[in-house]
mmCIF file of C-alpha atoms and ligand atoms in Angstrom:
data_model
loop_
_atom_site.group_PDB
_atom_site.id
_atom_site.type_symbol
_atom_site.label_atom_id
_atom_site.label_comp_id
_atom_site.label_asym_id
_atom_site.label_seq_id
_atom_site.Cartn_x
_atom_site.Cartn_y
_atom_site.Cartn_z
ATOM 1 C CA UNK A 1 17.000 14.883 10.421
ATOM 2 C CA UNK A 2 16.403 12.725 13.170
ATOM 3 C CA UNK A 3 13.375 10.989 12.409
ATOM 4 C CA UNK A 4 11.671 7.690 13.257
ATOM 5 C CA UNK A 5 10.351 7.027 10.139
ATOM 6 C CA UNK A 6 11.276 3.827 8.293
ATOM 7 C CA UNK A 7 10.257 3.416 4.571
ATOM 8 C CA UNK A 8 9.373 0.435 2.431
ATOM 9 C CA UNK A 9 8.869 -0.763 -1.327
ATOM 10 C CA UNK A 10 8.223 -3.600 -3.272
ATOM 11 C CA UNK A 11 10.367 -5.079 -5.999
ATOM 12 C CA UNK A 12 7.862 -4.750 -8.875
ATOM 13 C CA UNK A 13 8.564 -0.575 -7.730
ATOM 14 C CA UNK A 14 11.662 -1.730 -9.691
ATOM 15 C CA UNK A 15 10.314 -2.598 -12.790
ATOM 16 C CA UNK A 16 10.970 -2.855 -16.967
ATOM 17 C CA UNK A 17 8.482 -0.139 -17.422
ATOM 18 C CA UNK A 18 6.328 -2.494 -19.678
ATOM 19 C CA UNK A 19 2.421 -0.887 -19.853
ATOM 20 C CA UNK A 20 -0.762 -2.149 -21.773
ATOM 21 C CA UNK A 21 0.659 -0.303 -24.728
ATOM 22 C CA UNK A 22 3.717 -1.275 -24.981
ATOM 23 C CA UNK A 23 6.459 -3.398 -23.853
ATOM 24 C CA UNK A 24 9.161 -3.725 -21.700
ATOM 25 C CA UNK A 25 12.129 -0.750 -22.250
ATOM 26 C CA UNK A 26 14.198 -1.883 -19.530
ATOM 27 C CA UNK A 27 16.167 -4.589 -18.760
ATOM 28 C CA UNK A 28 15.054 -6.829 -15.419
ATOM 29 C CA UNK A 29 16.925 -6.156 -12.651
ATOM 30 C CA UNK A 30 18.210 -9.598 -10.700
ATOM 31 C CA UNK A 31 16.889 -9.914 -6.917
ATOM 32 C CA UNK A 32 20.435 -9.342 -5.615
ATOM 33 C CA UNK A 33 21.066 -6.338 -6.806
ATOM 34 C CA UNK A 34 16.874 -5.016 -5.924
ATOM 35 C CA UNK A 35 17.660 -6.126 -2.324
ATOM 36 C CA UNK A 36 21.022 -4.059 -2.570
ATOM 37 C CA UNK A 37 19.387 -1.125 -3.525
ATOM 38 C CA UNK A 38 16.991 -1.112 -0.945
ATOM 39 C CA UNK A 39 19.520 0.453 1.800
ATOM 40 C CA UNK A 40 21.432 2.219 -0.555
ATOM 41 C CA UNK A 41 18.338 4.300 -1.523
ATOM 42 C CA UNK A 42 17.532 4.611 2.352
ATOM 43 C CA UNK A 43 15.048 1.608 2.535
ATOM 44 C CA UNK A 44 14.648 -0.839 5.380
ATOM 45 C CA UNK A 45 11.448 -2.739 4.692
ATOM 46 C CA UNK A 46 10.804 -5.303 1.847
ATOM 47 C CA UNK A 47 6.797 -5.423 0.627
ATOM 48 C CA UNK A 48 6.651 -9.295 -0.346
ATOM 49 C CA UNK A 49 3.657 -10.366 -2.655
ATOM 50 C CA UNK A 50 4.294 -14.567 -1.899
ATOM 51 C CA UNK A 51 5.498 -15.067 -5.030
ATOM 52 C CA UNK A 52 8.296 -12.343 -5.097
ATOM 53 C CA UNK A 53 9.364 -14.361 -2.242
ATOM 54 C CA UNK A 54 8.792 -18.085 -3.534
ATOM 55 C CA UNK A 55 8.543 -17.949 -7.168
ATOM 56 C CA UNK A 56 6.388 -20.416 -9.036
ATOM 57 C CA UNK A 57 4.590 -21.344 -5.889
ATOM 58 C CA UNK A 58 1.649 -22.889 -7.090
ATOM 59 C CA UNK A 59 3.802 -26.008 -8.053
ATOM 60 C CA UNK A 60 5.467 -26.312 -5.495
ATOM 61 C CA UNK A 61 5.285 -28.400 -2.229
ATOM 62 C CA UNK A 62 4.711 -27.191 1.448
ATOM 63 C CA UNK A 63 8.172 -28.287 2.255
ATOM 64 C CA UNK A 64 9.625 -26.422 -1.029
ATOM 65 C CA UNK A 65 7.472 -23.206 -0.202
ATOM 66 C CA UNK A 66 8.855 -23.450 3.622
ATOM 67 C CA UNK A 67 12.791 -23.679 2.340
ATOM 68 C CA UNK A 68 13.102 -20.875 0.166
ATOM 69 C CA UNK A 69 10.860 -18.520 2.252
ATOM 70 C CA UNK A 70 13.430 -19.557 4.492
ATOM 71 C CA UNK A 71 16.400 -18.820 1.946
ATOM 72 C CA UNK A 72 14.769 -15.524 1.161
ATOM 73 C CA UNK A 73 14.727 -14.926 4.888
ATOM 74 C CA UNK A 74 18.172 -14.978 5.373
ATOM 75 C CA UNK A 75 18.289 -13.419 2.541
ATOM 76 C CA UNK A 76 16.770 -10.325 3.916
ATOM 77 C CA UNK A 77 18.357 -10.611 7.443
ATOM 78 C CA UNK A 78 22.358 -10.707 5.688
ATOM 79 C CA UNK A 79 21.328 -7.582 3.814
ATOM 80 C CA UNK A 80 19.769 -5.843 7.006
ATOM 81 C CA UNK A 81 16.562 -5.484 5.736
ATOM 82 C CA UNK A 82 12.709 -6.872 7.116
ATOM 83 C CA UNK A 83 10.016 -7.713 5.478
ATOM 84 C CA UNK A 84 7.158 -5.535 5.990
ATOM 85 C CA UNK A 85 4.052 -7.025 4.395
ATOM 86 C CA UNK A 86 3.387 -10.064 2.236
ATOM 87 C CA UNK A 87 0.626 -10.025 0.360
ATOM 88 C CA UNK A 88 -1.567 -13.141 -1.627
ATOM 89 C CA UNK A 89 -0.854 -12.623 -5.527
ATOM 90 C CA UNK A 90 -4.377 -13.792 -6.779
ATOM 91 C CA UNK A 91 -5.241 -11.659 -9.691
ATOM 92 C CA UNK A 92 -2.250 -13.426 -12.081
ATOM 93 C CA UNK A 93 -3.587 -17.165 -11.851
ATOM 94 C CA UNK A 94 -5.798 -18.005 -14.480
ATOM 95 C CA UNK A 95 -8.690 -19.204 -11.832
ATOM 96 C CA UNK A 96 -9.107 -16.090 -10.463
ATOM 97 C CA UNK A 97 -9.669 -14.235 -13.735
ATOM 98 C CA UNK A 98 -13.044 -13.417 -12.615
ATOM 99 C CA UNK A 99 -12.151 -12.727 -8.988
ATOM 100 C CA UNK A 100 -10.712 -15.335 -5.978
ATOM 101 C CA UNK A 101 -12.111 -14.864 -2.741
ATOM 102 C CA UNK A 102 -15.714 -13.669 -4.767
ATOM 103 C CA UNK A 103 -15.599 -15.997 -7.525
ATOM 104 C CA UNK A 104 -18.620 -17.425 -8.977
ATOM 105 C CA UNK A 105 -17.039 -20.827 -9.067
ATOM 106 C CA UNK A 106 -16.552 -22.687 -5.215
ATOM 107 C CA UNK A 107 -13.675 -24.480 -6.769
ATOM 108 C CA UNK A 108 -12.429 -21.046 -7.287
ATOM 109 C CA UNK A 109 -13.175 -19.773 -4.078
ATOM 110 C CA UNK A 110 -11.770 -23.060 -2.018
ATOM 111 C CA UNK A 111 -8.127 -22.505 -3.971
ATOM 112 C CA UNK A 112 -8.031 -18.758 -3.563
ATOM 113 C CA UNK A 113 -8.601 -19.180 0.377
ATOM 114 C CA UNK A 114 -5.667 -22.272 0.312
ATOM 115 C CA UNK A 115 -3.660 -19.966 -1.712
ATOM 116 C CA UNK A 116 -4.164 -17.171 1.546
ATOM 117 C CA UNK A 117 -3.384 -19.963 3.547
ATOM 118 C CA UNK A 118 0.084 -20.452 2.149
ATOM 119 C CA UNK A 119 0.785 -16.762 1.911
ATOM 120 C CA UNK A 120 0.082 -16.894 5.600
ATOM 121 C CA UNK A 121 2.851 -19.673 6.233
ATOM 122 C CA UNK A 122 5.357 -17.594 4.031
ATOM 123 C CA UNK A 123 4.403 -14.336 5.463
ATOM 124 C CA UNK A 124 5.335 -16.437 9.062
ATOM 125 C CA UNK A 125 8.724 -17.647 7.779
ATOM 126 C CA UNK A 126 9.315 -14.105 6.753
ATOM 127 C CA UNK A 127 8.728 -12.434 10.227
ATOM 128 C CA UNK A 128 6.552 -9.755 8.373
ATOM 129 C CA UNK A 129 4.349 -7.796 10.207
ATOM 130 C CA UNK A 130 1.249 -7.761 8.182
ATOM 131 C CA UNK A 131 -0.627 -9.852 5.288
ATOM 132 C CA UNK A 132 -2.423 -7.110 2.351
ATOM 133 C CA UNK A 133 -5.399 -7.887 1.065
ATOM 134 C CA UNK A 134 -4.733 -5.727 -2.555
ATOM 135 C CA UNK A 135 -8.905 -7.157 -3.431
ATOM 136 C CA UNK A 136 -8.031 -6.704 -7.210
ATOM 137 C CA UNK A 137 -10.862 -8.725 -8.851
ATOM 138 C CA UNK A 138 -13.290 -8.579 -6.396
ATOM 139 C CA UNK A 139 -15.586 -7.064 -7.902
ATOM 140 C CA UNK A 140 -17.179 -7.068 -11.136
ATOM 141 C CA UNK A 141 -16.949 -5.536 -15.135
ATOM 142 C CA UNK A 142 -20.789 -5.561 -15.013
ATOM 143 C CA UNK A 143 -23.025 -5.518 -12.455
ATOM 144 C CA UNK A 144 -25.424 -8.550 -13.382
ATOM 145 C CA UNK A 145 -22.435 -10.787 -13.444
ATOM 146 C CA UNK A 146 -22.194 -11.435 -9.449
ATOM 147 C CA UNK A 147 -24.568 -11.167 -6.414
ATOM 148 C CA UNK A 148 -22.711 -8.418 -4.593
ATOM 149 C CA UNK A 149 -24.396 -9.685 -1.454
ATOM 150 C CA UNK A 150 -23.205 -13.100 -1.562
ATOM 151 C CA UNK A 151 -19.955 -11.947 -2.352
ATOM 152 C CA UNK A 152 -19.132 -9.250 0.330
ATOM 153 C CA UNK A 153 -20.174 -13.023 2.338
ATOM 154 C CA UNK A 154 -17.404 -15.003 0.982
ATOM 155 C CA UNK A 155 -14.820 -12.112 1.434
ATOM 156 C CA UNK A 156 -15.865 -12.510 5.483
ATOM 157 C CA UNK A 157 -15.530 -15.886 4.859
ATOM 158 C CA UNK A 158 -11.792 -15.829 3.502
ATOM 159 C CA UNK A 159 -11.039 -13.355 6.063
ATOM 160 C CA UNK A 160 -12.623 -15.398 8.792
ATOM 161 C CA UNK A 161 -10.949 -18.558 7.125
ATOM 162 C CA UNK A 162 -7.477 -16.895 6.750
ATOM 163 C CA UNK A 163 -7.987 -15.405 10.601
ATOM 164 C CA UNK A 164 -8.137 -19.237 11.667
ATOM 165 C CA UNK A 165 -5.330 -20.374 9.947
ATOM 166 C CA UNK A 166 -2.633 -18.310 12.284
ATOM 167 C CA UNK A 167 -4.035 -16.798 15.482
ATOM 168 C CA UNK A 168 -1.156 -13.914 15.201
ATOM 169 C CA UNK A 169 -1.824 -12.781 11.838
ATOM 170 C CA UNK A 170 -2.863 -9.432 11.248
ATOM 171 C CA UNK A 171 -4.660 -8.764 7.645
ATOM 172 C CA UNK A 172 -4.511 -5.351 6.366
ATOM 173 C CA UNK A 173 -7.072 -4.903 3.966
ATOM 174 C CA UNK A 174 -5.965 -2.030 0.983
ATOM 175 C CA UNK A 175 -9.147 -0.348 -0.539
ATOM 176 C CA UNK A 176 -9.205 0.546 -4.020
ATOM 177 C CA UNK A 177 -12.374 1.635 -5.912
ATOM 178 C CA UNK A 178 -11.746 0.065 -9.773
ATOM 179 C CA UNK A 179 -9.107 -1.139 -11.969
ATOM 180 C CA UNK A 180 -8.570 -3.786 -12.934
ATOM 181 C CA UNK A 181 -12.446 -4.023 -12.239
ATOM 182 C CA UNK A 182 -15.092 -1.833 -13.263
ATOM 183 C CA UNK A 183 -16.047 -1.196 -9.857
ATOM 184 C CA UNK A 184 -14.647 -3.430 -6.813
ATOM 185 C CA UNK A 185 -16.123 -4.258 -3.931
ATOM 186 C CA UNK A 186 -14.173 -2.637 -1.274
ATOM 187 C CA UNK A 187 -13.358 0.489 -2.251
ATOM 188 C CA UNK A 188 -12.404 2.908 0.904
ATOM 189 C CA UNK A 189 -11.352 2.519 4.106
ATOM 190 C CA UNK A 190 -14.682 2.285 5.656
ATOM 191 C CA UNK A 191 -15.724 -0.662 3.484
ATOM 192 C CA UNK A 192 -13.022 -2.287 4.315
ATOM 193 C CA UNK A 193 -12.981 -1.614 8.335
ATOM 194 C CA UNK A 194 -16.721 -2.579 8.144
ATOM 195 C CA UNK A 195 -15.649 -5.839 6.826
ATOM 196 C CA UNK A 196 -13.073 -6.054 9.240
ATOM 197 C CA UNK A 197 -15.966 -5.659 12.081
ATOM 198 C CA UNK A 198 -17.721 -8.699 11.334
ATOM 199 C CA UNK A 199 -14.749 -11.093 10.966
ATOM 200 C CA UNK A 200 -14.145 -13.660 14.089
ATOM 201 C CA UNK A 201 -11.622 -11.506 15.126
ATOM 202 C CA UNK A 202 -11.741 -7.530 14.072
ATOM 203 C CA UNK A 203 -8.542 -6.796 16.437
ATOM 204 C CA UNK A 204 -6.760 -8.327 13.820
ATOM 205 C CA UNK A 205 -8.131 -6.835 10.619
ATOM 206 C CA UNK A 206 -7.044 -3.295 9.780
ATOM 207 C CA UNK A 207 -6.299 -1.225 6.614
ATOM 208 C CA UNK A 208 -3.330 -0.134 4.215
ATOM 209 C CA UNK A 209 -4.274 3.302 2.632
ATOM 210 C CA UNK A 210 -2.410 3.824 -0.866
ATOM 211 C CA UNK A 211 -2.987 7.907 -1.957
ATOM 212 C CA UNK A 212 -3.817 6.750 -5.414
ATOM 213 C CA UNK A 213 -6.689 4.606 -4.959
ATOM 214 C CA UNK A 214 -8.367 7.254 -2.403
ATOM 215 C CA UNK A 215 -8.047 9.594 -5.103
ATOM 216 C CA UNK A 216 -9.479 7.426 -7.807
ATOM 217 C CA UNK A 217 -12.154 7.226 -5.003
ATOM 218 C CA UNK A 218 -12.884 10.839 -5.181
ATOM 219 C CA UNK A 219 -11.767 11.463 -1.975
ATOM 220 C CA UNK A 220 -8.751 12.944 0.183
ATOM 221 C CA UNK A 221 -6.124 10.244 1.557
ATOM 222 C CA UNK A 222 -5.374 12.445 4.339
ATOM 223 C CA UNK A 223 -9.215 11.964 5.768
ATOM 224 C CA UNK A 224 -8.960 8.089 4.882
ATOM 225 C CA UNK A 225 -6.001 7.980 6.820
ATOM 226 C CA UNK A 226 -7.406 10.009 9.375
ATOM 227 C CA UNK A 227 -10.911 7.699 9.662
ATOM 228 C CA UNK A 228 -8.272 4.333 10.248
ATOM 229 C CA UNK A 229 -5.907 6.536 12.736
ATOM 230 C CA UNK A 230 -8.815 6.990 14.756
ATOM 231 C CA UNK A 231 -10.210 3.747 14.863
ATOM 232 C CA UNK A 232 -6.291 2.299 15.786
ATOM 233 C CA UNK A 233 -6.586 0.435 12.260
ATOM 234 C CA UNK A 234 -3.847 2.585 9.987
ATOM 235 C CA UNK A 235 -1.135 -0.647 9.330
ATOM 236 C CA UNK A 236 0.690 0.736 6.637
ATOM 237 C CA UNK A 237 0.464 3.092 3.705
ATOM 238 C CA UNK A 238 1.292 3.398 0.570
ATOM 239 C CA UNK A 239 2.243 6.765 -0.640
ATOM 240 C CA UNK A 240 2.489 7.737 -4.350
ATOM 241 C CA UNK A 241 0.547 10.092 -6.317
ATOM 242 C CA UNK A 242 -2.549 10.496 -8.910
ATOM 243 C CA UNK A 243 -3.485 13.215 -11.726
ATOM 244 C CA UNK A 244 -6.406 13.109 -11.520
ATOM 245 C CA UNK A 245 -9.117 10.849 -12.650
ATOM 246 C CA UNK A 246 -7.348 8.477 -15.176
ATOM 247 C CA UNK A 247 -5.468 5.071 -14.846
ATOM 248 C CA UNK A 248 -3.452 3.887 -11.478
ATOM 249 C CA UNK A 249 -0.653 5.840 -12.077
ATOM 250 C CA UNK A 250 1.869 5.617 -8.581
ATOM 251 C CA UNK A 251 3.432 8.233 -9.371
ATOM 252 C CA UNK A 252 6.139 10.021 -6.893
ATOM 253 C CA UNK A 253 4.801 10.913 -3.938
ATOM 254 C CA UNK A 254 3.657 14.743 -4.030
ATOM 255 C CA UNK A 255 4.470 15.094 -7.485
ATOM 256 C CA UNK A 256 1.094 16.189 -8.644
ATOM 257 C CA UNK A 257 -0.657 17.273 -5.340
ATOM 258 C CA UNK A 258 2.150 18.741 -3.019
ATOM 259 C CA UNK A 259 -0.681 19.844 -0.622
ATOM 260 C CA UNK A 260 -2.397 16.744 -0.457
ATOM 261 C CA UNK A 261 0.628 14.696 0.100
ATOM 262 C CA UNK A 262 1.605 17.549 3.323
ATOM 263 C CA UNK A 263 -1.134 16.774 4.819
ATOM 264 C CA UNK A 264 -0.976 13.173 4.462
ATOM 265 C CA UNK A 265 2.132 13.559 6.471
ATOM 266 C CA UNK A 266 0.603 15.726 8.474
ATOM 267 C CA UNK A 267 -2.035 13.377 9.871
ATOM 268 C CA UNK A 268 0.889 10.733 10.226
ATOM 269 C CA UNK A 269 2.825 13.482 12.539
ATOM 270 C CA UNK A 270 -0.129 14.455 14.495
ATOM 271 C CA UNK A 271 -0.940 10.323 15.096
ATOM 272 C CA UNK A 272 2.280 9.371 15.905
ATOM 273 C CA UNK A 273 2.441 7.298 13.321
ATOM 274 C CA UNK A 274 5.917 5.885 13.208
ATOM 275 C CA UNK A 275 6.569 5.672 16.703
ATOM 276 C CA UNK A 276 3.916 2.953 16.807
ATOM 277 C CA UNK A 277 6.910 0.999 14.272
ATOM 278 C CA UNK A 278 4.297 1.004 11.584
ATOM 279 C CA UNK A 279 6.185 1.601 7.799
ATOM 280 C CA UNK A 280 6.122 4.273 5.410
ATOM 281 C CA UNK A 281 5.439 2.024 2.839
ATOM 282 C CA UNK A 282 5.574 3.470 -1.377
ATOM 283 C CA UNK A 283 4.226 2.034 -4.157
ATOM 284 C CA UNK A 284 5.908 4.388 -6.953
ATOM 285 C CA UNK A 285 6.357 3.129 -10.407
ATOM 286 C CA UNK A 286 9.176 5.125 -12.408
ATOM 287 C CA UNK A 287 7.961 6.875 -15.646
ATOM 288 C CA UNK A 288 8.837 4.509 -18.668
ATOM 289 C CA UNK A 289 10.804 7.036 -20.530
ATOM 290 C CA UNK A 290 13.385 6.503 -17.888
ATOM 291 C CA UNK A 291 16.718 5.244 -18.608
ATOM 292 C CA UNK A 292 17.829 1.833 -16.614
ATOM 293 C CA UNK A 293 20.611 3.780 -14.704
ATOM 294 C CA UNK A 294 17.925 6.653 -13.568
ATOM 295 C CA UNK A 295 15.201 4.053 -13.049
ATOM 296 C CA UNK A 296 15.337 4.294 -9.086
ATOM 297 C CA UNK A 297 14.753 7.978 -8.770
ATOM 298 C CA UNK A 298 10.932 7.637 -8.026
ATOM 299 C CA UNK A 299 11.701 5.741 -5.317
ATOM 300 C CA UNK A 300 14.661 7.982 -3.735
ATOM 301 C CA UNK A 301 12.523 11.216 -4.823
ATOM 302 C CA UNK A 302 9.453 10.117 -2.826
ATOM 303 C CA UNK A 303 11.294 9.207 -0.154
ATOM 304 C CA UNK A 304 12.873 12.862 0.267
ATOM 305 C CA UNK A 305 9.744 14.572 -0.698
ATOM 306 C CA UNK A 306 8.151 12.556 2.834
ATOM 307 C CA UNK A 307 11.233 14.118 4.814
ATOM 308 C CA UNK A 308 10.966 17.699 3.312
ATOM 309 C CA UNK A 309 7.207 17.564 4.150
ATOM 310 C CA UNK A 310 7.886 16.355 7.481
ATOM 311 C CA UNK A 311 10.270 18.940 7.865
ATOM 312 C CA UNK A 312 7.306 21.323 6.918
ATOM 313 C CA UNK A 313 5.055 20.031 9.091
ATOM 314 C CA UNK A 314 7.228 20.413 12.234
ATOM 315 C CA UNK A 315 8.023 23.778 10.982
ATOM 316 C CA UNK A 316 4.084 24.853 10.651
ATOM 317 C CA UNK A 317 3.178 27.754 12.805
ATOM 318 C CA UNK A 318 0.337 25.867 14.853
ATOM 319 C CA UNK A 319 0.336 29.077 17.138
ATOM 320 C CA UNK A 320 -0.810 30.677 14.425
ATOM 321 C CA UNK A 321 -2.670 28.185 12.461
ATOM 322 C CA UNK A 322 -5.047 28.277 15.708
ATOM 323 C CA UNK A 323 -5.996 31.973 15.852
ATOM 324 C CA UNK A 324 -6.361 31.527 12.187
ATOM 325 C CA UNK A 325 -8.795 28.768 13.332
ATOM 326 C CA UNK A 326 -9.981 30.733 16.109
ATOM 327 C CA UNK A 327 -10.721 33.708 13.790
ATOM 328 C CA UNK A 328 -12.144 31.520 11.146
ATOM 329 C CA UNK A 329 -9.839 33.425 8.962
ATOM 330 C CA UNK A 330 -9.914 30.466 6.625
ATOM 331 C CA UNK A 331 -8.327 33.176 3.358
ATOM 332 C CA UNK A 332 -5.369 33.640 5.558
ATOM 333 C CA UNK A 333 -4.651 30.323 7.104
ATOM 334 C CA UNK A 334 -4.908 29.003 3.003
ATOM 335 C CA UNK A 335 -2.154 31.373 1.830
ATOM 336 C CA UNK A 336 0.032 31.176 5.072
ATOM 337 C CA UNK A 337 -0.024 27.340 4.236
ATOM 338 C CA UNK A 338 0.952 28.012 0.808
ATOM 339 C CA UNK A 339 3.525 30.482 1.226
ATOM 340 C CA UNK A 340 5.156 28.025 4.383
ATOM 341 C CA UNK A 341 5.318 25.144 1.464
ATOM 342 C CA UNK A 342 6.798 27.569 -1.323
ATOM 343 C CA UNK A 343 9.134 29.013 1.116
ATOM 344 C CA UNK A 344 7.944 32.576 0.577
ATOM 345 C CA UNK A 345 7.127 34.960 3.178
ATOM 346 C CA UNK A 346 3.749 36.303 4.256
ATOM 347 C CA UNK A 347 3.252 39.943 3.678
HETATM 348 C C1 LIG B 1 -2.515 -2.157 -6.996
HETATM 349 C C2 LIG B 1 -1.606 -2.003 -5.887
HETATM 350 C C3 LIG B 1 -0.771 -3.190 -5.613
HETATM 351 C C4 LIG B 1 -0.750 -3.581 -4.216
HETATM 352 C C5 LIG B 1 0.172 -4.721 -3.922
HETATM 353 O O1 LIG B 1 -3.023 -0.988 -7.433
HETATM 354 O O2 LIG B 1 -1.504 -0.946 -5.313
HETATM 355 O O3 LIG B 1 0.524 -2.868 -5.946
HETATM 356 O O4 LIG B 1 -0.329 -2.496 -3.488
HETATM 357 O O5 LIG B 1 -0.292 -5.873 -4.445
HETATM 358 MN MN1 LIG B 2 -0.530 -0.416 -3.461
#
């Protein structure tokens, strides 16, 4: 198919399979060969956090942090591949164990916005195209322990601090409504593009939608995708998939809603989407009964379930769908959708 679309991962989408019940069942897989499987599995973007590309940064000088973004770089560019995102790791340092940016602590607060700062300068070196802002411990486990007020403050002020820093960076702020929180502060796309609005600058603060967290949220990623579209604010995605109310699974993309994830396509088809060089980005973990030589199939399985769907998008009857519309025949339209994604035909 000839299609614009250009996908992404990160490199913890390659992972051991360790969860909070149990440890690691696979072996780690070196940087080389994750970069090498990126094109071989049809990728062409790399989703940095800023310590997948400088490890250990926190000890490490300006200077140091500036050469081996630089390594990883050319890195990248000998293997073909850009980097799409990077993304400020906050949630693993021990100061930000009761949030970064929203911290009751200023010491707290003053490291996690240097710590953005240096993400920034990385994210620079690595020519990538956005910085996420994943909020993972904003937010609190009980409600008494924070002023929400004052903190949805300091989050304008690390935006507005981080927006000062480079005049080109764009922030892309992904929503997600708990876990590892309780609850988190920003947990939907209009939180977050209300934030966005009273920065110094809200041309240059925008939104990642993952299809998980809008269905932890309770609501349908295709109409939080929509709401950004509209407002010019959709910067990347991350598709995967959720059953239902539980844990952040990432699962493979349409693997538990197929309808959901066809029309999360769909409202990337009917913006443009791609043609505006934004990535399909995933954020798929593989199942941890998987053997290491089958351990990439989440990520080559989403990736062909996004083609197939887009495939069935371009392939929906619209002539139809709008006298369906027109007729507000809403019984029919429902089952001509269905049978068009089972491939059976409508008697
Ligand atoms: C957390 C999540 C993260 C971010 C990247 O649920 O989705 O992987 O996407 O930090
Ligand atoms: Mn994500």
């Amino acid at each position: 198919m000839n299609t614009p679309y250009r996908f992404s991962f990160g490199p913890w989408n390659i992972h051991e399979g360790a969860d909070p019940f149990g440890p690691a069942v696979r072996s780690t897989i070196a940087w080389a060969n994750k970069l090498v499987a990126y094109k071989s599995l049809g990728f062409d973007g790399v989703q940095f956090h800023d310590d997948d590309a400088v490890p250990d940064l926190e000890g490490k000088s300006a200077t140091q942090i500036a050469d081996e973004a630089r390594q990883m770089k050319r890195l990248l560019d000998d293997h073909g591949l850009v980097a799409e995102i990077t993304a400020p790791r906050l949630w693993e340092d021990p100061r930000g164990i009761d949030g970064a940016f929203t911290a009751n602590d200023p010491a707290v607060r003053a490291w996690a916005i240097d710590r953005a700062k240096r993400c920034i300068d990385i994210h620079r070196i690595l020519g990538a195209k956005i910085v996420v802002l994943w909020l993972a411990r904003e937010g609190t486990y009980i409600r008494e322990s924070k002023t929400a007020i004052t903190a949805h403050g300091h989050l304008i002020d690390a935006l507005n601090a981080m927006l000062l820093h480079d005049p080109d960076v764009r922030i892309a702020i992904e929503p997600k409504p708990n876990e590892p929180m309780d609850h988190a502060y920003i947990p939907t796309i209009g939180h977050a593009l209300a934030l966005a609005h009273q920065t110094i600058d809200s041309t240059r603060v925008g939104g990642l939608i993952e299809s998980a967290h809008a269905l932890l949220a309770g609501l349908d990623p295709s109409d939080e995708m929509a709401f950004a579209l509209q407002a010019g604010k959709l910067w990347s995605v991350h598709l995967n998939d959720q059953n239902g109310l539980k844990y952040d699974q990432d699962k493979t993309f349409g693997a538990a809603n197929l309808r959901v994830a066809f029309n999360q396509v769909r409202v990337l088809e009917q913006a443009r989407y791609a043609e505006q060089g934004w990535f399909v980005g995933l954020d798929v973990k593989a199942m941890r009964t998987q053997k290491s030589p089958v351990a990439l199939k989440h990520l080559q399985n989403s990736r062909r379930v996004f083609l197939a769907l887009v495939e069935k998008v371009r392939t929906w009857d619209t002539q139809a769908e709008a006298e369906m519309i027109a007729q507000r025949d809403y019984e029919e339209l429902e089952m001509s959708l269905l049978a068009h994604l089972m491939g059976i035909g409508r008697d």
